[in-house]
XYZ file of C-alpha atoms in Angstrom:
587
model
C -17.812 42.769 -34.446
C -19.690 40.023 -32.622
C -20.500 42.351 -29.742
C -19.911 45.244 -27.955
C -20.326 44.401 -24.438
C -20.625 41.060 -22.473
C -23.940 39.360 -20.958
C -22.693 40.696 -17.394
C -22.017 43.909 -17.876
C -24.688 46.184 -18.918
C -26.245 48.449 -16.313
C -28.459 51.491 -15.741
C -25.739 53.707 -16.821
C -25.933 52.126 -20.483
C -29.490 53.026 -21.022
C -30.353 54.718 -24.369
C -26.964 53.419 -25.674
C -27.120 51.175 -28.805
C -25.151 48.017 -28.027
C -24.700 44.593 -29.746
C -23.965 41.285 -27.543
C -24.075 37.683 -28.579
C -24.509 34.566 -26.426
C -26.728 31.580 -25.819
C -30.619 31.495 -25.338
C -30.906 30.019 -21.935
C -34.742 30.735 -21.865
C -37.399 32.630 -23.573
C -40.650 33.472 -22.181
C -43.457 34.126 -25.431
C -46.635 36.055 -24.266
C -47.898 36.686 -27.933
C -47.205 39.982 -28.023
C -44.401 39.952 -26.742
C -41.036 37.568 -25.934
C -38.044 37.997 -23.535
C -34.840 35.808 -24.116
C -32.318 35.537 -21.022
C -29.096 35.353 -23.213
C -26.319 33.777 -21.270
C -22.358 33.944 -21.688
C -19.391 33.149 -19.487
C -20.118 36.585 -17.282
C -23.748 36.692 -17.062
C -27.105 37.096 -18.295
C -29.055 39.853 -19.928
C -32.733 40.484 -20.816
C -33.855 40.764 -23.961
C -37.157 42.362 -25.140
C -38.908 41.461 -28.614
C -41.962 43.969 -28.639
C -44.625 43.302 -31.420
C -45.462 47.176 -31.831
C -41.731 48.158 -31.220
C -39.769 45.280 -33.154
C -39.301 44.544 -36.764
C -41.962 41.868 -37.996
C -39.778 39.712 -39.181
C -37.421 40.183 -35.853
C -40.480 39.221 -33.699
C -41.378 35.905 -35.758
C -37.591 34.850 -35.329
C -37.229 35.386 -31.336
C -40.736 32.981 -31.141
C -38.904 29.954 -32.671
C -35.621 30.500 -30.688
C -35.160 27.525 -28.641
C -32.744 26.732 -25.546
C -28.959 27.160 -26.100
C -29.518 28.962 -29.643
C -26.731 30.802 -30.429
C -27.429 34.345 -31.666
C -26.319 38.198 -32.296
C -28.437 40.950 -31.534
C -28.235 44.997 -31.352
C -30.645 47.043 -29.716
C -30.818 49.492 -26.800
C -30.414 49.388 -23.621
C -33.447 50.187 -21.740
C -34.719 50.623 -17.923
C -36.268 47.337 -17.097
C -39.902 47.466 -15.512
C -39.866 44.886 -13.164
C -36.322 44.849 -11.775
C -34.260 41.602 -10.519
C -32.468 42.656 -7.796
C -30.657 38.959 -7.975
C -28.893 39.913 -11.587
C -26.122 42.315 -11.909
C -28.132 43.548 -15.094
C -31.451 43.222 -13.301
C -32.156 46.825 -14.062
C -32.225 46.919 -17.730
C -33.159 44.981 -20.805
C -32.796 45.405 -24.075
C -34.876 46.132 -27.123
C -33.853 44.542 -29.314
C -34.263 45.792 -33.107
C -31.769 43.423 -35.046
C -31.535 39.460 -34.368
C -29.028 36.853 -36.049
C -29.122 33.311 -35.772
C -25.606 32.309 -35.486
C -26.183 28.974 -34.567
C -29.175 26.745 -33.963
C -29.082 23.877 -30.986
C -30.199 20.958 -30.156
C -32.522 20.311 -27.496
C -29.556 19.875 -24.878
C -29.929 16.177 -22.468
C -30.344 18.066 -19.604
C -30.739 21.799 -18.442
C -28.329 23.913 -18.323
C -29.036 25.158 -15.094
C -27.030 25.682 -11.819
C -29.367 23.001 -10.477
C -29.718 20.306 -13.128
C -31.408 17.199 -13.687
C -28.441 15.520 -15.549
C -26.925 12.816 -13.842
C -23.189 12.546 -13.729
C -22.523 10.169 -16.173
C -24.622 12.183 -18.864
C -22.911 15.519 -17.524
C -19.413 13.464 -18.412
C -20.635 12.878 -21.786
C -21.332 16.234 -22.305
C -18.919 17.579 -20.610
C -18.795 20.737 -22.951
C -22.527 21.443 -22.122
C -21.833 21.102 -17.833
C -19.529 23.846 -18.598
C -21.903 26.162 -18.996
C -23.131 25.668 -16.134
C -21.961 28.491 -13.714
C -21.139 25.931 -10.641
C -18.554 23.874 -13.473
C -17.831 27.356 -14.804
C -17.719 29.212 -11.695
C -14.930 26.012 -10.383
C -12.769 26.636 -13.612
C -12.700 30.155 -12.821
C -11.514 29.811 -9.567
C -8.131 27.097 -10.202
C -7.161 30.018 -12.716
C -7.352 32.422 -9.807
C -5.651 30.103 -7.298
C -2.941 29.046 -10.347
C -2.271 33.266 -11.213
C -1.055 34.016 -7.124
C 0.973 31.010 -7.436
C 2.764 32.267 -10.562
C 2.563 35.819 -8.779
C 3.581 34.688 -5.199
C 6.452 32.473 -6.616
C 7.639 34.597 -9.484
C 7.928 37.438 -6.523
C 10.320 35.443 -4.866
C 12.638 34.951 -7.982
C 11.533 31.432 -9.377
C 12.030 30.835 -13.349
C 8.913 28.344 -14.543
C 10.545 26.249 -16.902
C 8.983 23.398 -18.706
C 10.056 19.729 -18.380
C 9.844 16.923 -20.995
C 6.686 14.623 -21.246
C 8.294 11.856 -23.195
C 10.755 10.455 -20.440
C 12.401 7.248 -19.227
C 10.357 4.512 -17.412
C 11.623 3.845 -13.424
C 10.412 1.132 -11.587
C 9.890 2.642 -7.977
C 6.275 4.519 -7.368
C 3.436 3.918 -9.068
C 2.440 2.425 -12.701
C 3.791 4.671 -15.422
C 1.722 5.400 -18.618
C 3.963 4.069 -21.745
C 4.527 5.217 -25.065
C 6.069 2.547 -27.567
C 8.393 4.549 -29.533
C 7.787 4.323 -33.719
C 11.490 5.062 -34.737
C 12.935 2.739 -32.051
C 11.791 -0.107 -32.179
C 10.418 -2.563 -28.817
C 11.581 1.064 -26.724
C 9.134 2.879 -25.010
C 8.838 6.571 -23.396
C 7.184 6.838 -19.951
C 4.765 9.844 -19.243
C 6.918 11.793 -15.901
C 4.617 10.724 -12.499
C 6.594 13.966 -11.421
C 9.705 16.198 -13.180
C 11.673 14.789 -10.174
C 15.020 14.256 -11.277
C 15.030 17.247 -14.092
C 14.131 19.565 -11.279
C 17.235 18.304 -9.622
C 19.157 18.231 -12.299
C 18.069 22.410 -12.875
C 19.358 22.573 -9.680
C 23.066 21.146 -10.767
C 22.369 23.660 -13.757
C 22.026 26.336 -11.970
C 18.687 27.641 -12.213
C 18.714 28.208 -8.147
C 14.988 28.539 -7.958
C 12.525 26.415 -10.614
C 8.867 26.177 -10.322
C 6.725 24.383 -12.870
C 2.514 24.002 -12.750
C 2.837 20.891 -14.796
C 0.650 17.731 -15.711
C 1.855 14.542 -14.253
C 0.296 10.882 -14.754
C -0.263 7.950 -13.078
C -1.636 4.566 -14.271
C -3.283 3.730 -10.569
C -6.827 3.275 -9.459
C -8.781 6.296 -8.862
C -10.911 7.782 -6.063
C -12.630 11.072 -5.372
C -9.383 13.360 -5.310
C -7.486 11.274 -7.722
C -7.117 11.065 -11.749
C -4.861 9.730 -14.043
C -3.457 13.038 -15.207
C -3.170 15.436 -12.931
C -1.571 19.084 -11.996
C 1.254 19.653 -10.167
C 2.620 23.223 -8.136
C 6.013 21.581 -8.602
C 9.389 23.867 -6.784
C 13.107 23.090 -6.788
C 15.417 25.245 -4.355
C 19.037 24.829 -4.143
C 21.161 25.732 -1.294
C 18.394 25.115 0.927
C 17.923 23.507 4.027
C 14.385 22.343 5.232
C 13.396 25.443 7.296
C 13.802 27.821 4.070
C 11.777 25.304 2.183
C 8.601 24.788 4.937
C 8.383 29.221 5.446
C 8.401 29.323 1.444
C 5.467 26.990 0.982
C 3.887 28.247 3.957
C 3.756 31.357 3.387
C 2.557 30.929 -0.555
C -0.079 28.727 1.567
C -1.112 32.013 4.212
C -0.880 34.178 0.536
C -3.276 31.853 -1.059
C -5.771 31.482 1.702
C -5.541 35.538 2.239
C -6.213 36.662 -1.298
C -8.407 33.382 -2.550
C -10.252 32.963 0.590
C -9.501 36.380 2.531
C -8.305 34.363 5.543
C -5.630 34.933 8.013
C -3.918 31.557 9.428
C -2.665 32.771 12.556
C -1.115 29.389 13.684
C 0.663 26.645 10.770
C 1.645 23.983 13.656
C 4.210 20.930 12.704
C 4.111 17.477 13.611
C 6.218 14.434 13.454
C 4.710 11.573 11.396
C 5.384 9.618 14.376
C 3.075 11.590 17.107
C 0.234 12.426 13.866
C 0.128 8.138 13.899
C -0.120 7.529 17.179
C -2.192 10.478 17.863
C -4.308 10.459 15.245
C -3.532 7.058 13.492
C -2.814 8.518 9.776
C -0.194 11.068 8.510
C -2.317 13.511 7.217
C -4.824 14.434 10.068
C -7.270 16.751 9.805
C -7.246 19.065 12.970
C -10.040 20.949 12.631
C -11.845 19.500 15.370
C -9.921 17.291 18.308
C -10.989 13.747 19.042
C -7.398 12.578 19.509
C -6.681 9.153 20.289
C -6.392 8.082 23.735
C -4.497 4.695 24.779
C -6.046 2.713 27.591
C -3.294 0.270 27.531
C 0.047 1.576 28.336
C 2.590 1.769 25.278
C 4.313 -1.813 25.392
C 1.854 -2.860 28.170
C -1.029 -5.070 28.938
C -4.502 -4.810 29.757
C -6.022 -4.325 33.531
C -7.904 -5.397 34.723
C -7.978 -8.784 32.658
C -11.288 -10.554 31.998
C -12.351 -9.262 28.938
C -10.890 -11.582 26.206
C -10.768 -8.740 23.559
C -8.795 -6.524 25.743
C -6.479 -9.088 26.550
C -5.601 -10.336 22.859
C -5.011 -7.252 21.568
C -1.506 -5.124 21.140
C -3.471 -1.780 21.757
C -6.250 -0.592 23.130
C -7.541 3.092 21.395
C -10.596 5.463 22.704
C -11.829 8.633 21.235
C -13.808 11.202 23.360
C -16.882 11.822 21.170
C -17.406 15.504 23.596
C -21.774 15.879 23.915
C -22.807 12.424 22.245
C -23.544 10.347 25.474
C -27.005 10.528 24.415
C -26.814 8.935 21.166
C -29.272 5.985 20.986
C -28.731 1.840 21.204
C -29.978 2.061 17.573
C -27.272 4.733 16.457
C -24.906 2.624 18.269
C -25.388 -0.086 16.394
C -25.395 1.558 13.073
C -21.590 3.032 14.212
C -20.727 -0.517 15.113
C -22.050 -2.233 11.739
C -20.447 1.006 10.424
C -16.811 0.036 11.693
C -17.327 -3.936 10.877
C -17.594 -2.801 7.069
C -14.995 -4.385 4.937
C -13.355 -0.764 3.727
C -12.838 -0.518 7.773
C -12.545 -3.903 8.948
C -12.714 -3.849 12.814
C -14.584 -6.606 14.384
C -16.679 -4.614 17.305
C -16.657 -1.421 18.885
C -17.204 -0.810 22.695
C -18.772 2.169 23.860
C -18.958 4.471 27.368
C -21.569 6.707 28.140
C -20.665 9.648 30.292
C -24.254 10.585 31.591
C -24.839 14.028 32.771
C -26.112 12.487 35.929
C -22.040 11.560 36.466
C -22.995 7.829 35.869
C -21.527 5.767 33.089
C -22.866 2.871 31.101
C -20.652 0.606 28.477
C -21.604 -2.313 26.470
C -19.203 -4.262 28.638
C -20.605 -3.312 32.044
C -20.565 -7.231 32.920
C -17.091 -7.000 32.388
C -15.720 -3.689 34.021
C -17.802 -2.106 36.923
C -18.004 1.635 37.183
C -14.678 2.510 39.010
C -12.740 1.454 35.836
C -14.679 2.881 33.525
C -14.223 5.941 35.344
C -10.108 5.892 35.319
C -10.939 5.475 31.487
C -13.082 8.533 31.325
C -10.573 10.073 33.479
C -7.256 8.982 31.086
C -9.375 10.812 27.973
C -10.480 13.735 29.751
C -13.792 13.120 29.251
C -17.215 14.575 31.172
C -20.783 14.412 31.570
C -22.211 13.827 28.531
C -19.341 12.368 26.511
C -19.095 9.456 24.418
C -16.380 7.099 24.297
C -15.191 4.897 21.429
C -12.762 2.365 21.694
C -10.937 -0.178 19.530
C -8.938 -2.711 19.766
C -6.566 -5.296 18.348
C -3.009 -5.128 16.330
C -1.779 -1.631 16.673
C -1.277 -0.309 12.570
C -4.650 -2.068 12.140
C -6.434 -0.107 14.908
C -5.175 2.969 14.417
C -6.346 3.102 10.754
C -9.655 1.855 11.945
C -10.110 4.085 14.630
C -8.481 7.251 12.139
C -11.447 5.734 9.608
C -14.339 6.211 12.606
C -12.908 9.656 13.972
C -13.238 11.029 10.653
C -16.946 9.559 10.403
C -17.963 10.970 13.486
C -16.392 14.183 12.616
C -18.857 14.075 9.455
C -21.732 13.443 11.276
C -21.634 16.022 14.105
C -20.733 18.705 11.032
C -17.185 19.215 12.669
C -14.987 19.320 8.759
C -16.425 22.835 8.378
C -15.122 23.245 4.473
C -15.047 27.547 5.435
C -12.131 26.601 8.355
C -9.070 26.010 6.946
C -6.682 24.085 9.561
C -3.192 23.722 7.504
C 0.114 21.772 9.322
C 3.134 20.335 8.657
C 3.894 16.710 9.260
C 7.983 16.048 9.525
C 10.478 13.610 9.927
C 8.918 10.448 7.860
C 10.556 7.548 8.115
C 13.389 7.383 4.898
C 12.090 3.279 3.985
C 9.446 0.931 4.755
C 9.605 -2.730 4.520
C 7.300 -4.883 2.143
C 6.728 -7.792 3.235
C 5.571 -9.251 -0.409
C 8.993 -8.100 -2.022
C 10.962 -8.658 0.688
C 12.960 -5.688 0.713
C 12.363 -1.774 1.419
C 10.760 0.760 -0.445
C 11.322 4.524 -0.232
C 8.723 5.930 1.609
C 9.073 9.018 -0.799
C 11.507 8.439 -3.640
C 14.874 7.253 -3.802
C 16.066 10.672 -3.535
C 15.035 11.666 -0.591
C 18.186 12.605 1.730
C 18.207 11.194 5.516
C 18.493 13.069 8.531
C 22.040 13.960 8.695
C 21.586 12.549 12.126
C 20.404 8.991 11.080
C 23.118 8.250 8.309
C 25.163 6.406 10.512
C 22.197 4.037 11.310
C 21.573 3.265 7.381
C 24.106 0.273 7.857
C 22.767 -1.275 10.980
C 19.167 -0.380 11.377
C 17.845 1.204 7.818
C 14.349 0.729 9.596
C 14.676 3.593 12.120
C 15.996 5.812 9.691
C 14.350 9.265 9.111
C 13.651 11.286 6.055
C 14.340 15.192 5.376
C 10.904 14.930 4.432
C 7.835 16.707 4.487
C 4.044 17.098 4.299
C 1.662 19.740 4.046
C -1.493 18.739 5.546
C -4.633 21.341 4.668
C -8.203 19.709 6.495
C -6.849 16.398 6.630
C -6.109 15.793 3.192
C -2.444 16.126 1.765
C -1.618 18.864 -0.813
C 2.147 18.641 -0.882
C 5.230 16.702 -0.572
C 8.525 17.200 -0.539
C 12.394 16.896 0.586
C 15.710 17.765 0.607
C 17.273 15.549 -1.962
C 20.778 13.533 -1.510
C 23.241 15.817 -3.912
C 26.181 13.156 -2.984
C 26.846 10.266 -5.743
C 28.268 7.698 -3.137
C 25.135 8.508 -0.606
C 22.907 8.038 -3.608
C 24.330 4.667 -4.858
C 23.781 3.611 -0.818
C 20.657 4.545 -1.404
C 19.904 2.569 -4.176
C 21.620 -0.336 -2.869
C 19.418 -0.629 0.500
C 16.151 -0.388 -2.169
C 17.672 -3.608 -4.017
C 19.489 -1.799 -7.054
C 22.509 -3.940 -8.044
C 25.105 -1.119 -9.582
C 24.209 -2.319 -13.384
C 20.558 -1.675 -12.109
C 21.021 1.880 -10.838
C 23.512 3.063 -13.188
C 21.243 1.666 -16.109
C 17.976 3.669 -14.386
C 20.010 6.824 -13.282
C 23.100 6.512 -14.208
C 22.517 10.339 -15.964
C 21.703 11.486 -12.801
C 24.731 10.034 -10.520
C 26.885 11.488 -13.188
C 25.482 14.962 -13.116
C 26.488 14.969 -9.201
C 29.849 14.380 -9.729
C 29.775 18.040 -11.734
C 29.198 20.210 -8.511
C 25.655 19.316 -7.651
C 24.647 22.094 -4.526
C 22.352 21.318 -1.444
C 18.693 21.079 -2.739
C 15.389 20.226 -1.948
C 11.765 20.859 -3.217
C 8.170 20.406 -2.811
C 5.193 19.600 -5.365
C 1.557 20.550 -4.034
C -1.195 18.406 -5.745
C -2.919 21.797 -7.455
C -6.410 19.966 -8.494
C -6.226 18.681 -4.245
C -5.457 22.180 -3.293
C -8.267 24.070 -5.413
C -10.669 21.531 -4.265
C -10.312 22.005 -0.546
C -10.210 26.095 -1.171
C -13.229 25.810 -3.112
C -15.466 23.907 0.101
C -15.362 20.692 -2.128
C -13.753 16.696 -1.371
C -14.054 15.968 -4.924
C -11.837 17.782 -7.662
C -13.779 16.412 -10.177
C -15.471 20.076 -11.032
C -12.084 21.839 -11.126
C -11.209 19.453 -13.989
C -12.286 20.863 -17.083
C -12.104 17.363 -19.107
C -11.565 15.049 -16.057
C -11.781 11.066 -16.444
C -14.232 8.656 -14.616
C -13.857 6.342 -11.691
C -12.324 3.778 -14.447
C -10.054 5.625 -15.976
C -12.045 6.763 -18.795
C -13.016 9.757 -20.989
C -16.550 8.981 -21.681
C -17.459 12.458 -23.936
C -14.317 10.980 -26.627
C -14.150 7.399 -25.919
C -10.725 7.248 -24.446
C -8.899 5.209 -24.172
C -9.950 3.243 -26.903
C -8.710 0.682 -30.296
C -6.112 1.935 -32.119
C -5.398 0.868 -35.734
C -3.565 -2.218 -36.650
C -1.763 0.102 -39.313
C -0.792 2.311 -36.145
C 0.391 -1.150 -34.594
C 2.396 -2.197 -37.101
C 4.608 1.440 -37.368
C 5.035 0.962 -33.417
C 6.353 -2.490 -33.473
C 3.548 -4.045 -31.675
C 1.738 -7.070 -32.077
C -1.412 -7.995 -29.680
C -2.412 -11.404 -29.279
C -6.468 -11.697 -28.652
C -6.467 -15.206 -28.349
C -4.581 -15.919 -25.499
């Protein structure tokens, strides 16, 4: 056998025993006479000791040529270390070693292995398969296993069956950009890769399966950003004979299990929010309330400005303030920066006025010539601010504003150190509207997907005002980032064609897209609803990072790209040919 024991397991109560491990050289240290070798596998690192008078010659004059990330076998016994490293879990032996083999020699790797490297990201892509052994890339791996295993447990517990869902599937055009797959024995017909097992998860439900869950890989053909990838990893859960409140204490309480036995945190409050009061409150659906800073009006919903004079004020649809609480002595300098800050295209405002609440009980705006002190008082007043407080404010067409002043919120948060990544603040955000109107299409869009059910409430309204209709939908909001989605779904044939109709589906359109799935309802469909959380999103935030680049094992780049295979890349014109395809360069 290759070994006997790992790299992170031997201890003081193995000394004397003869024991053979195997693993990678990450360092040797040659003092003539003698050489240790730290040899490194996934659990840890162990000492080895190459003694001149105590080690076969021909032993010794192998461990002085080892270099870094050698592979090698060796046997030898365990002995009590010297000079103990309290810092190692085998700090308190080595061992000495009396038989070496070279299982594999190495390369001089392009950067060290280390936890802190000097390999920049794009040459850690490349070599993707030496970042891995890294323990922080390791370590990150390690942990989505964990997370995934009490999933499986929490949800198997509760009497869901995973079953698997096809990959090769049938291209929709609502959501985002599918990934295609030109078919070889049909010809000019192509498979889509699923952005989601949405309708066969429904579709279990019509076949009985009651409770499905699924950790499955999904794709989309969008840009990517930080917490997005072109293939990524869905928790995805189908219920049927559910209503909305089973669905939200499910999924929160596989949320308080995962943050109890990952994190060993108890979540004593899991509020919920409308999307309405979470965009006029906080001016995004997915608000991070970890710290406060809500937004405070200054001009009455539907109102205007007083007192007039100040041209901004008075052009604008809404007028927003945050209470920045202790800040009133930030500088005219880092003022400025915030303001040049919030003029950035990404945010796009076109000023920002300030209010200093001094701790002498004076306050002093960049628009004093404008508004004497009394009104800047009933401002302080309306956001409950005090001595030493900072106001921000905002102005101009409400949507617009309330994503800019979301955007600066969040960058203040950042730079007074208020998103903690050890506090974990999760909510609920409910009652989305069902459509939204694009103005470039001219027609609505499901805010969701087409199969989200209404409010039983708002049905009626679906023939005179689809606008104000809301969704049985739901969010689940963990530090201001989204981790899952979900609904109840329409089971009802004729409320699905409606459905379709209001998103611009003739009925050759919708039968030809779902007709399989309109037909399946008319076979006893039950009540059902799901969720999907966004499991690379979710590990990230548990593991104190934005990114969820680390969790990936063999994750893309910002352009959609495998860089250590070359993907995507050329293909054939052989391959071409047996897929029906024909590329034109020239045009």
């Amino acid at each position: 056998m290759y070994r006997s024991h790992n790299c992170g397991e031997l201890n003081a109560s193995h000394i004397n025993q003869e024991v053979t491990i195997a693993g990678w050289v990450q360092k040797s240290r040659d003092k003539g006479f003698m050489v240790w070798v730290d040899l490194r596998d996934r659990y840890g690192i162990t000492q080895l000791i190459f003694d001149e008078q105590r080690t076969d010659k021909t032993v010794f004059e192998k461990a002085k040529s080892l270099g870094r990330e050698f592979v090698i076998q060796v046997k030898g016994t365990v002995i009590e270390r010297e000079a103990k490293n309290k810092n190692m879990a085998t700090g308190d032996i080595e061992i000495l070693v009396t038989e070496m083999t070279l299982l594999n020699a190495a390369l001089t790797p392009p950067f060290t292995i280390e936890d802190e490297t000097d390999g920049g990201e794009d040459i850690r892509m490349k070599y993707r398969y030496l970042d891995i052994r890294r323990n922080p890339v390791k370590n990150s791996l390690l942990f989505r296993h964990k997370v995934a295993m009490e999933v499986r447990k929490y949800l198997s517990d509760l009497d869901f069956c995973e079953v698997e869902t096809p990959y090769l599937i049938k291209s929709t055009p609502e959501g985002a950009r599918d990934f295609v797959v030109p078919s070889r024995m049909n010809a000019g017909q192509f498979y889509a890769l699923p952005q989601s097992p949405q309708t066969f998860k429904q579709l279990l439900m019509v076949g009985g399966m009651d409770k499905y869950f699924q950790i499955v890989k999904c794709f989309r053909d969008e840009d990517l950003r930080a917490d997005r990838q072109p293939e990524f990893t869905q928790i995805d859960c189908e219920m049927a004979f559910v209503e909305q409140e089973d669905i939200l204490n499910v999924f929160e309480g596989l949320t308080r299990h995962l943050l109890k036995e990952i994190k060993g945190i108890d979540v004593a409050e899991f509020p919920r929010m409308t999307y309405d009061y979470a965009m006029k409150t906080y001016g995004n659906d997915k608000p991070d309330i970890r710290f406060d800073m809500r937004f405070c009006p200054l001009i009455p919903e539907g109102g205007t400005f007083e007192p007039k004079g100040f041209p901004v004020f008075d052009d604008s649809e809404i007028v927003l303030a945050i209470n920045v609480e202790g800040c009133a002595n930030f500088t005219r300098k880092q003022l400025d920066e915030l303001t040049d800050w919030v003029k950035r295209p990404q945010v796009g405002a076109k000023g920002l006025v300030y209010v200093r609440y001094n701790e002498d009980g004076t306050l002093k705006s960049s628009v004093d010539k404008f508004f004497n002190e009394a009104v800047l008082k009933t401002w302080a007043e309306k956001c409950k601010a005090k001595s030493g407080d900072l106001l921000l404010i905002l102005s101009g067409e409400t949507n617009k504003t309330r994503t800019q002043l979301s955007a600066l919120r969040m960058e203040m948060a950042t730079r007074l150190g208020l998103r903690k990544p050890e506090v974990f603040a999760p909510l609920w955000v409910v009652d989305f509207p069902l459509l939204e109107w694009d103005e470039d299409s001219n027609r609505f869009h499901a805010m969701h997907h087409p199969f989200t059910s209404p409010k039983p409430e708002d049905i009626k309204l679906l023939e005179t005002e689809p606008g104000k209709v809301r969704a049985n939908a739901y969010d689940m909001v963990l530090n201001g980032n989204e981790i899952g989605g979900g609904s109840i779904r329409i089971h009802d044939r004729e409320l699905q064609s409606k459905m379709f109709s209001l998103l611009g589906f003739t009925p050759e359109q919708a039968e030809e897209q779902f007709g399989f799935l309109m037909n399946a309802f008319q076979f006893g469909a039950p009540p059902h609803g799901g969720l999907a959380f966004g499991l690379d999103r979710l590990v990230a935030i548990l593991g104190g990072q934005e990114t969820i680049r680390d969790f990936i094992a063999f994750p893309k780049n910002n352009s959609g790209r495998d860089v250590m295979i070359d993907a995507p890349s050329v293909i054939d014109g052989s391959q071409l040919n047996e897929l029906h395809i024909k590329i034109d360069f020239t045009s």
